[in-house]
């Protein structure tokens, strides 16, 4: 067998669970083909709305996609959510098998 | 004290919870010395068996190991699971403390 | 709008849930400005106290910070926890939006 390794970007978004569905809908509209989410809790200066810590009811969303799509989604989130919601975004480079899916 | 930093590969597998035990047993047999799993939910075109979205009852498995072991496990998963199960695999490079464990 | 991308270090700590609060307090004291935690389960040779597998009741803690802070926290954890607790630490490089938070 041959393995298909391709570089992709993993965009990780940590935000309030209340906006998970909105963020996922935006990501899908902007080119994401899939995502993985899990419950999380955090503390920190996450967004202007939340001044202190601790914070619970968070979600961690991982979106595996091409670099350009990750940039588009991250830019959209920064523009539409960062001012009003607790949200962290970071990107990392990974090697993906089955890359034809993303 | 001295810190021991060593490059290792982090193999992340996202799959249906129903096959978690099988995947972990395979990984252990193929050279993994440990793993971390957490519940997850996802949507996407994950595997031929699942045509659409959304998808729940998933698990995220992280296996920290040497690059060669990660390649062996990833190749095995690709060969034996990708056709029949919803599964995503990706690899990233990390620096590990206490590397003698992996 | 302009996106602010900055390199940061993601320090991931996997440990027993019983010491989560202690680890977070240490990280905060040593310079972390936030963290995200989620429940996890694992198996492996994690720490001298735990000889075998499987292991449950774990937590995964992700701390996004400057490289120097990550090194300080990782060194502290290695010195004070590795001998007595099941703990894994690894570091990866990520690009962060809204870097002024970390």
CSV table of C-alpha atoms in Angstrom, one decimal:
chain,number,residue,atom,x,y,z
A,1,UNK,CA,0.0,0.0,0.0
A,2,UNK,CA,1.1,3.6,-0.4
A,3,UNK,CA,0.4,6.3,2.2
A,4,UNK,CA,-0.7,9.6,1.1
A,5,UNK,CA,0.8,12.3,3.3
A,6,UNK,CA,-0.1,15.9,2.6
A,7,UNK,CA,0.5,19.1,4.6
A,8,UNK,CA,-2.6,20.6,6.0
A,9,UNK,CA,-3.4,23.3,8.5
A,10,UNK,CA,-5.1,22.4,11.8
A,11,UNK,CA,-7.2,25.4,12.9
A,12,UNK,CA,-8.1,25.1,16.6
A,13,UNK,CA,-10.8,27.3,18.0
A,14,UNK,CA,-11.7,27.5,21.7
A,15,UNK,CA,-14.9,29.3,22.4
A,16,UNK,CA,-18.0,29.4,24.4
A,17,UNK,CA,-20.2,26.4,23.8
A,18,UNK,CA,-23.1,28.7,23.1
A,19,UNK,CA,-21.6,29.7,19.8
A,20,UNK,CA,-20.4,26.3,18.6
A,21,UNK,CA,-23.1,25.8,16.0
A,22,UNK,CA,-22.6,29.3,14.6
A,23,UNK,CA,-18.9,28.9,14.3
A,24,UNK,CA,-19.3,25.5,12.6
A,25,UNK,CA,-21.8,26.8,10.2
A,26,UNK,CA,-19.5,29.7,9.3
A,27,UNK,CA,-16.5,27.3,8.9
A,28,UNK,CA,-18.5,25.0,6.6
A,29,UNK,CA,-19.7,28.0,4.5
A,30,UNK,CA,-16.1,29.2,4.2
A,31,UNK,CA,-14.7,25.9,2.9
A,32,UNK,CA,-14.2,23.5,5.8
A,33,UNK,CA,-15.2,19.9,5.0
A,34,UNK,CA,-15.2,18.6,8.5
A,35,UNK,CA,-14.5,19.3,12.1
A,36,UNK,CA,-14.1,17.7,15.5
A,37,UNK,CA,-15.3,19.2,18.7
A,38,UNK,CA,-15.0,18.3,22.4
A,39,UNK,CA,-16.0,19.9,25.6
A,40,UNK,CA,-13.4,22.0,27.5
A,41,UNK,CA,-13.1,24.3,30.4
A,42,UNK,CA,-10.6,27.2,30.7
A,43,UNK,CA,-9.5,30.2,32.5
A,44,UNK,CA,-7.9,33.3,31.1
A,45,UNK,CA,-8.5,36.7,29.6
A,46,UNK,CA,-10.6,35.3,26.8
A,47,UNK,CA,-12.4,38.2,25.2
A,48,UNK,CA,-13.5,41.6,26.3
A,49,UNK,CA,-16.8,40.3,27.6
A,50,UNK,CA,-15.2,38.0,30.1
A,51,UNK,CA,-12.9,39.9,32.3
A,52,UNK,CA,-11.6,37.2,34.7
A,53,UNK,CA,-11.3,33.6,35.4
A,54,UNK,CA,-12.3,30.8,35.7
A,55,UNK,CA,-14.5,30.0,32.7
A,56,UNK,CA,-16.5,26.9,31.9
A,57,UNK,CA,-18.9,25.7,29.2
A,58,UNK,CA,-16.2,26.0,26.5
A,59,UNK,CA,-15.7,23.9,23.4
A,60,UNK,CA,-12.6,23.1,21.5
A,61,UNK,CA,-13.1,22.8,17.7
A,62,UNK,CA,-10.5,21.4,15.4
A,63,UNK,CA,-10.8,22.0,11.7
A,64,UNK,CA,-8.4,20.3,9.3
A,65,UNK,CA,-8.2,22.1,6.0
A,66,UNK,CA,-6.0,23.8,3.4
A,67,UNK,CA,-3.9,26.7,4.7
A,68,UNK,CA,-5.9,29.2,2.6
A,69,UNK,CA,-9.2,28.0,4.0
A,70,UNK,CA,-7.8,28.1,7.6
A,71,UNK,CA,-6.7,31.7,7.0
A,72,UNK,CA,-10.2,32.7,5.6
A,73,UNK,CA,-12.0,31.1,8.6
A,74,UNK,CA,-9.6,32.5,11.1
A,75,UNK,CA,-9.9,36.0,9.6
A,76,UNK,CA,-13.7,35.7,9.7
A,77,UNK,CA,-13.7,34.6,13.3
A,78,UNK,CA,-11.4,37.5,14.3
A,79,UNK,CA,-13.5,40.0,12.5
A,80,UNK,CA,-16.9,38.8,13.7
A,81,UNK,CA,-16.4,37.2,17.1
A,82,UNK,CA,-13.2,38.4,18.9
A,83,UNK,CA,-14.7,41.7,20.0
A,84,UNK,CA,-17.8,40.2,21.6
A,85,UNK,CA,-17.0,36.6,22.6
A,86,UNK,CA,-14.4,34.7,24.5
A,87,UNK,CA,-12.4,33.0,21.7
A,88,UNK,CA,-8.9,31.7,21.0
A,89,UNK,CA,-7.7,30.6,17.6
A,90,UNK,CA,-4.4,29.0,16.7
A,91,UNK,CA,-3.0,27.2,13.6
A,92,UNK,CA,-0.5,24.4,13.4
A,93,UNK,CA,0.9,22.4,10.5
A,94,UNK,CA,0.2,18.7,10.3
A,95,UNK,CA,0.6,15.8,7.9
A,96,UNK,CA,-2.6,14.2,7.0
A,97,UNK,CA,-3.4,10.7,5.6
A,98,UNK,CA,-6.4,10.5,3.4
A,99,UNK,CA,-5.9,14.1,2.3
A,100,UNK,CA,-8.5,13.9,-0.5
A,101,UNK,CA,-11.1,14.4,2.2
A,102,UNK,CA,-10.0,17.9,3.3
B,1,UNK,CA,18.0,20.2,36.9
B,2,UNK,CA,18.3,19.4,33.2
B,3,UNK,CA,15.4,19.1,30.8
B,4,UNK,CA,15.3,16.3,28.3
B,5,UNK,CA,13.7,17.6,25.1
B,6,UNK,CA,13.4,15.1,22.3
B,7,UNK,CA,11.5,15.3,19.0
B,8,UNK,CA,8.6,12.9,18.8
B,9,UNK,CA,5.6,12.5,16.5
B,10,UNK,CA,2.1,13.0,17.8
B,11,UNK,CA,-0.3,10.8,15.9
B,12,UNK,CA,-3.9,11.9,16.3
B,13,UNK,CA,-6.6,9.5,15.3
B,14,UNK,CA,-10.3,10.5,15.2
B,15,UNK,CA,-12.7,7.6,14.8
B,16,UNK,CA,-15.9,6.1,15.9
B,17,UNK,CA,-15.9,5.2,19.6
B,18,UNK,CA,-17.0,1.7,18.8
B,19,UNK,CA,-13.5,0.9,17.4
B,20,UNK,CA,-11.4,2.7,20.1
B,21,UNK,CA,-10.3,-0.5,21.8
B,22,UNK,CA,-9.3,-2.2,18.6
B,23,UNK,CA,-7.3,0.8,17.4
B,24,UNK,CA,-5.5,1.0,20.8
B,25,UNK,CA,-4.7,-2.7,20.8
B,26,UNK,CA,-3.3,-2.4,17.3
B,27,UNK,CA,-1.3,0.7,18.2
B,28,UNK,CA,0.2,-1.1,21.3
B,29,UNK,CA,1.1,-4.2,19.3
B,30,UNK,CA,2.8,-2.0,16.6
B,31,UNK,CA,5.0,-0.2,19.1
B,32,UNK,CA,3.1,2.5,21.0
B,33,UNK,CA,3.9,2.8,24.7
B,34,UNK,CA,0.9,4.9,25.7
B,35,UNK,CA,-2.0,7.0,24.5
B,36,UNK,CA,-4.6,9.5,25.5
B,37,UNK,CA,-8.2,9.5,24.5
B,38,UNK,CA,-11.1,11.8,24.9
B,39,UNK,CA,-14.7,11.9,23.6
B,40,UNK,CA,-15.4,14.0,20.6
B,41,UNK,CA,-18.1,14.8,18.1
B,42,UNK,CA,-17.7,15.8,14.5
B,43,UNK,CA,-19.2,16.3,11.1
B,44,UNK,CA,-17.7,15.7,7.8
B,45,UNK,CA,-17.1,13.2,5.0
B,46,UNK,CA,-15.4,10.7,7.4
B,47,UNK,CA,-15.2,7.4,5.6
B,48,UNK,CA,-17.2,5.7,2.9
B,49,UNK,CA,-19.6,4.2,5.4
B,50,UNK,CA,-20.8,7.6,6.6
B,51,UNK,CA,-21.9,9.7,3.7
B,52,UNK,CA,-23.0,12.9,5.5
B,53,UNK,CA,-23.0,14.9,8.6
B,54,UNK,CA,-23.3,15.3,11.5
B,55,UNK,CA,-21.6,12.5,13.4
B,56,UNK,CA,-21.4,11.8,17.1
B,57,UNK,CA,-20.0,9.2,19.4
B,58,UNK,CA,-16.4,9.8,18.2
B,59,UNK,CA,-13.2,9.6,20.0
B,60,UNK,CA,-9.9,11.4,19.7
B,61,UNK,CA,-6.8,9.3,20.3
B,62,UNK,CA,-3.4,10.9,20.7
B,63,UNK,CA,-0.4,8.6,20.5
B,64,UNK,CA,3.1,10.0,21.2
B,65,UNK,CA,5.8,7.9,19.7
B,66,UNK,CA,8.9,7.8,17.5
B,67,UNK,CA,8.3,8.8,13.9
B,68,UNK,CA,8.8,5.3,12.5
B,69,UNK,CA,6.3,3.9,14.9
B,70,UNK,CA,3.8,6.6,14.0
B,71,UNK,CA,4.2,5.8,10.3
B,72,UNK,CA,3.7,2.1,11.0
B,73,UNK,CA,0.5,2.6,12.9
B,74,UNK,CA,-0.8,5.2,10.5
B,75,UNK,CA,-0.1,2.8,7.6
B,76,UNK,CA,-1.9,0.0,9.4
B,77,UNK,CA,-4.9,2.1,10.1
B,78,UNK,CA,-5.1,3.3,6.6
B,79,UNK,CA,-4.9,-0.2,5.2
B,80,UNK,CA,-7.4,-1.8,7.6
B,81,UNK,CA,-9.9,0.9,8.6
B,82,UNK,CA,-10.1,3.7,6.1
B,83,UNK,CA,-12.3,1.8,3.7
B,84,UNK,CA,-14.9,0.7,6.3
B,85,UNK,CA,-14.8,3.2,9.1
B,86,UNK,CA,-15.0,6.9,9.7
B,87,UNK,CA,-11.4,7.8,10.5
B,88,UNK,CA,-9.1,10.7,10.3
B,89,UNK,CA,-5.3,10.5,11.0
B,90,UNK,CA,-2.8,13.3,11.2
B,91,UNK,CA,0.7,13.6,12.5
B,92,UNK,CA,2.5,16.6,14.0
B,93,UNK,CA,6.0,17.1,15.4
B,94,UNK,CA,6.4,17.9,19.1
B,95,UNK,CA,9.1,18.3,21.7
B,96,UNK,CA,8.7,15.9,24.6
B,97,UNK,CA,10.0,16.0,28.1
B,98,UNK,CA,10.7,12.6,29.7
B,99,UNK,CA,11.2,11.1,26.3
B,100,UNK,CA,12.6,7.8,27.7
B,101,UNK,CA,8.9,6.9,28.2
B,102,UNK,CA,7.9,6.8,24.5
C,1,UNK,CA,-8.9,44.2,8.9
C,2,UNK,CA,-5.5,42.9,9.5
C,3,UNK,CA,-4.7,39.5,11.1
C,4,UNK,CA,-2.2,39.3,13.8
C,5,UNK,CA,-0.3,36.1,13.6
C,6,UNK,CA,2.4,35.4,16.1
C,7,UNK,CA,4.4,32.3,17.0
C,8,UNK,CA,3.6,30.9,20.3
C,9,UNK,CA,4.3,27.6,22.1
C,10,UNK,CA,1.5,25.2,23.0
C,11,UNK,CA,2.4,23.3,26.1
C,12,UNK,CA,0.3,20.2,26.6
C,13,UNK,CA,0.2,18.5,29.9
C,14,UNK,CA,-1.6,15.2,30.5
C,15,UNK,CA,-1.9,14.3,34.1
C,16,UNK,CA,-4.1,12.9,36.8
C,17,UNK,CA,-7.3,14.9,37.3
C,18,UNK,CA,-6.5,15.1,41.0
C,19,UNK,CA,-3.6,17.5,40.5
C,20,UNK,CA,-5.2,19.7,37.8
C,21,UNK,CA,-5.8,22.6,40.1
C,22,UNK,CA,-2.2,22.5,41.5
C,23,UNK,CA,-0.8,22.4,38.0
C,24,UNK,CA,-2.9,25.3,36.8
C,25,UNK,CA,-2.0,27.4,39.9
C,26,UNK,CA,1.7,26.7,39.2
C,27,UNK,CA,1.3,27.6,35.5
C,28,UNK,CA,-0.4,30.8,36.4
C,29,UNK,CA,2.2,31.8,38.9
C,30,UNK,CA,5.0,31.0,36.4
C,31,UNK,CA,3.5,33.3,33.7
C,32,UNK,CA,0.7,31.6,31.9
C,33,UNK,CA,-2.3,33.8,31.1
C,34,UNK,CA,-4.8,31.1,30.3
C,35,UNK,CA,-5.4,27.5,29.7
C,36,UNK,CA,-7.9,25.0,28.4
C,37,UNK,CA,-8.6,21.6,30.0
C,38,UNK,CA,-10.6,18.6,29.0
C,39,UNK,CA,-11.2,15.2,30.5
C,40,UNK,CA,-9.2,12.3,29.1
C,41,UNK,CA,-8.3,8.7,29.7
C,42,UNK,CA,-5.1,7.0,28.8
C,43,UNK,CA,-2.9,4.0,29.2
C,44,UNK,CA,0.9,3.8,29.3
C,45,UNK,CA,3.9,3.9,31.6
C,46,UNK,CA,3.0,7.3,32.9
C,47,UNK,CA,5.1,8.0,36.0
C,48,UNK,CA,6.8,5.8,38.5
C,49,UNK,CA,3.8,5.6,40.7
C,50,UNK,CA,1.7,4.0,38.0
C,51,UNK,CA,3.3,0.9,36.7
C,52,UNK,CA,0.8,-0.4,34.2
C,53,UNK,CA,-2.2,0.3,32.2
C,54,UNK,CA,-5.0,1.3,31.7
C,55,UNK,CA,-5.4,4.6,33.5
C,56,UNK,CA,-8.4,6.8,33.7
C,57,UNK,CA,-9.4,10.1,35.4
C,58,UNK,CA,-6.9,12.0,33.5
C,59,UNK,CA,-7.0,15.6,32.3
C,60,UNK,CA,-5.4,17.2,29.3
C,61,UNK,CA,-4.3,20.8,29.8
C,62,UNK,CA,-3.3,23.1,27.0
C,63,UNK,CA,-1.4,26.2,27.8
C,64,UNK,CA,-0.6,28.8,25.0
C,65,UNK,CA,2.3,31.0,25.9
C,66,UNK,CA,5.6,32.4,25.0
C,67,UNK,CA,8.4,29.9,24.5
C,68,UNK,CA,10.3,31.0,27.5
C,69,UNK,CA,7.2,30.7,29.8
C,70,UNK,CA,6.5,27.2,28.4
C,71,UNK,CA,10.1,26.1,29.2
C,72,UNK,CA,9.8,27.5,32.7
C,73,UNK,CA,6.5,25.7,33.4
C,74,UNK,CA,7.7,22.5,31.8
C,75,UNK,CA,10.9,22.5,33.8
C,76,UNK,CA,8.9,23.2,37.0
C,77,UNK,CA,6.6,20.3,36.3
C,78,UNK,CA,9.5,18.0,35.5
C,79,UNK,CA,11.2,18.9,38.7
C,80,UNK,CA,8.2,18.7,41.0
C,81,UNK,CA,5.8,16.2,39.5
C,82,UNK,CA,7.5,13.7,37.3
C,83,UNK,CA,8.9,11.6,40.1
C,84,UNK,CA,5.6,11.2,41.9
C,85,UNK,CA,2.8,11.6,39.4
C,86,UNK,CA,1.7,10.2,36.1
C,87,UNK,CA,2.4,13.1,33.8
C,88,UNK,CA,3.3,13.7,30.2
C,89,UNK,CA,4.4,17.1,28.8
C,90,UNK,CA,5.0,18.1,25.2
C,91,UNK,CA,5.5,21.3,23.3
C,92,UNK,CA,4.5,22.4,19.8
C,93,UNK,CA,4.8,25.6,17.8
C,94,UNK,CA,1.6,27.2,16.7
C,95,UNK,CA,0.5,30.5,15.1
C,96,UNK,CA,-1.9,32.5,17.2
C,97,UNK,CA,-4.4,35.1,16.4
C,98,UNK,CA,-5.0,37.7,19.1
C,99,UNK,CA,-1.5,37.2,20.4
C,100,UNK,CA,-1.7,40.2,22.8
C,101,UNK,CA,-3.6,37.9,25.1
C,102,UNK,CA,-0.9,35.4,25.8
